[in-house]
């Protein structure tokens, strides 16, 4: 239960830092912290982020990874933990995955409609 609370605090704080406090001009677009997974001993924290638009996603993600030390220090100032975990970032592609699934479902539905129309 304690880790879940810490995860929520870290997620909120990192979202604020990435949105309002980062001064890196290469970090652009809409960045959302979608999930945070901290180990029980608070040594490590996996941070899943979503970046929109897609046109420079890899560049922005690389800049965020490069800023991990700054983000950890800023996190230390925002939340009160005895030990602030090391942050590792992962790109969350679940929105893209969902979009692809929706497109495939739509293709299947369209092909079914076409085959039904051909049978009439």
Tab-separated table of C-alpha atoms in Angstrom:
chain	number	residue	atom	x	y	z
A	1	UNK	CA	0.000	0.000	0.000
A	2	UNK	CA	2.834	2.382	0.840
A	3	UNK	CA	4.515	1.824	-2.546
A	4	UNK	CA	1.262	2.612	-4.366
A	5	UNK	CA	1.045	5.918	-2.533
A	6	UNK	CA	4.667	6.726	-3.353
A	7	UNK	CA	4.084	5.807	-7.002
A	8	UNK	CA	1.158	8.230	-7.180
A	9	UNK	CA	3.210	11.026	-5.600
A	10	UNK	CA	6.156	10.439	-7.925
A	11	UNK	CA	3.869	10.322	-10.954
A	12	UNK	CA	2.206	13.606	-10.049
A	13	UNK	CA	5.479	15.365	-9.200
A	14	UNK	CA	7.281	14.196	-12.364
A	15	UNK	CA	4.306	15.278	-14.460
A	16	UNK	CA	4.520	18.762	-12.977
A	17	UNK	CA	8.293	18.933	-13.396
A	18	UNK	CA	8.183	17.806	-17.034
A	19	UNK	CA	5.322	20.160	-17.861
A	20	UNK	CA	6.264	23.322	-15.986
A	21	UNK	CA	9.870	23.249	-14.796
A	22	UNK	CA	11.966	21.752	-17.614
A	23	UNK	CA	13.844	24.474	-19.434
A	24	UNK	CA	15.294	22.256	-22.178
A	25	UNK	CA	14.088	23.672	-25.530
A	26	UNK	CA	14.452	20.236	-27.147
A	27	UNK	CA	11.751	18.777	-24.904
A	28	UNK	CA	8.569	19.794	-26.689
A	29	UNK	CA	5.055	18.497	-27.124
A	30	UNK	CA	2.645	17.003	-24.663
A	31	UNK	CA	4.396	14.696	-22.216
A	32	UNK	CA	2.392	12.548	-19.832
A	33	UNK	CA	3.643	10.286	-17.084
A	34	UNK	CA	1.345	7.308	-17.620
A	35	UNK	CA	2.671	4.893	-15.000
A	36	UNK	CA	5.286	4.720	-12.255
A	37	UNK	CA	6.566	1.485	-10.761
A	38	UNK	CA	8.871	1.808	-7.741
A	39	UNK	CA	10.663	-1.076	-6.060
A	40	UNK	CA	9.677	-1.660	-2.403
A	41	UNK	CA	13.161	-0.669	-1.200
A	42	UNK	CA	12.899	2.656	-3.134
A	43	UNK	CA	16.133	1.966	-5.031
A	44	UNK	CA	14.697	2.097	-8.541
A	45	UNK	CA	11.713	3.599	-10.259
A	46	UNK	CA	10.437	2.781	-13.749
A	47	UNK	CA	8.725	5.791	-15.286
A	48	UNK	CA	6.512	5.246	-18.321
A	49	UNK	CA	5.895	8.335	-20.421
A	50	UNK	CA	3.777	9.145	-23.425
A	51	UNK	CA	4.845	11.832	-25.888
A	52	UNK	CA	2.611	13.570	-28.408
A	53	UNK	CA	3.003	14.444	-31.303
A	54	UNK	CA	4.906	11.557	-32.818
A	55	UNK	CA	7.092	13.529	-35.211
A	56	UNK	CA	10.057	13.969	-32.824
A	57	UNK	CA	9.172	11.444	-30.123
A	58	UNK	CA	12.557	9.664	-30.111
A	59	UNK	CA	14.464	12.938	-29.831
A	60	UNK	CA	12.316	14.170	-26.936
A	61	UNK	CA	12.561	10.785	-25.201
A	62	UNK	CA	16.373	10.840	-25.523
A	63	UNK	CA	16.458	14.312	-23.952
A	64	UNK	CA	14.272	13.159	-21.056
A	65	UNK	CA	16.572	10.177	-20.458
A	66	UNK	CA	19.553	12.520	-20.566
A	67	UNK	CA	17.851	14.714	-17.932
A	68	UNK	CA	17.280	11.849	-15.470
A	69	UNK	CA	19.725	13.303	-12.915
A	70	UNK	CA	18.057	16.708	-12.996
A	71	UNK	CA	14.621	15.102	-12.725
A	72	UNK	CA	15.730	13.060	-9.716
A	73	UNK	CA	17.045	16.185	-7.942
A	74	UNK	CA	13.870	18.124	-8.749
A	75	UNK	CA	11.821	15.180	-7.483
A	76	UNK	CA	13.817	15.225	-4.243
A	77	UNK	CA	12.775	18.866	-3.708
A	78	UNK	CA	9.100	18.177	-4.444
A	79	UNK	CA	8.410	15.070	-2.380
A	80	UNK	CA	9.597	14.091	1.054
A	81	UNK	CA	11.202	10.652	0.918
A	82	UNK	CA	14.105	9.331	2.942
A	83	UNK	CA	15.553	7.942	-0.270
A	84	UNK	CA	14.724	9.111	-3.805
A	85	UNK	CA	14.923	6.241	-6.312
A	86	UNK	CA	17.015	6.188	-9.484
A	87	UNK	CA	14.755	6.893	-12.430
A	88	UNK	CA	14.667	4.845	-15.610
A	89	UNK	CA	12.370	5.967	-18.387
A	90	UNK	CA	10.347	3.855	-20.768
A	91	UNK	CA	8.310	5.003	-23.720
A	92	UNK	CA	4.669	4.048	-23.285
A	93	UNK	CA	3.296	3.051	-26.673
A	94	UNK	CA	-0.023	1.752	-25.372
A	95	UNK	CA	-1.942	4.571	-27.086
A	96	UNK	CA	-0.372	3.679	-30.435
A	97	UNK	CA	-1.057	0.002	-29.800
A	98	UNK	CA	-4.711	0.784	-29.046
A	99	UNK	CA	-4.963	2.935	-32.160
A	100	UNK	CA	-3.562	0.097	-34.310
A	101	UNK	CA	-6.031	-2.370	-32.800
A	102	UNK	CA	-8.917	0.038	-33.532
A	103	UNK	CA	-7.736	0.400	-37.138
A	104	UNK	CA	-7.526	-3.377	-37.588
A	105	UNK	CA	-11.028	-3.852	-36.133
A	106	UNK	CA	-12.353	-1.188	-38.479
A	107	UNK	CA	-10.670	-2.919	-41.461
A	108	UNK	CA	-12.291	-6.231	-40.501
A	109	UNK	CA	-15.702	-4.607	-40.138
A	110	UNK	CA	-15.343	-2.867	-43.510
A	111	UNK	CA	-14.315	-6.105	-45.249
A	112	UNK	CA	-17.306	-7.903	-43.703
A	113	UNK	CA	-19.661	-5.185	-44.926
A	114	UNK	CA	-18.154	-5.409	-48.410
A	115	UNK	CA	-18.513	-9.195	-48.504
A	116	UNK	CA	-22.132	-8.933	-47.280
A	117	UNK	CA	-22.852	-6.362	-49.983
A	118	UNK	CA	-21.289	-8.652	-52.615
A	119	UNK	CA	-23.489	-11.551	-51.488
A	120	UNK	CA	-26.709	-9.588	-51.917
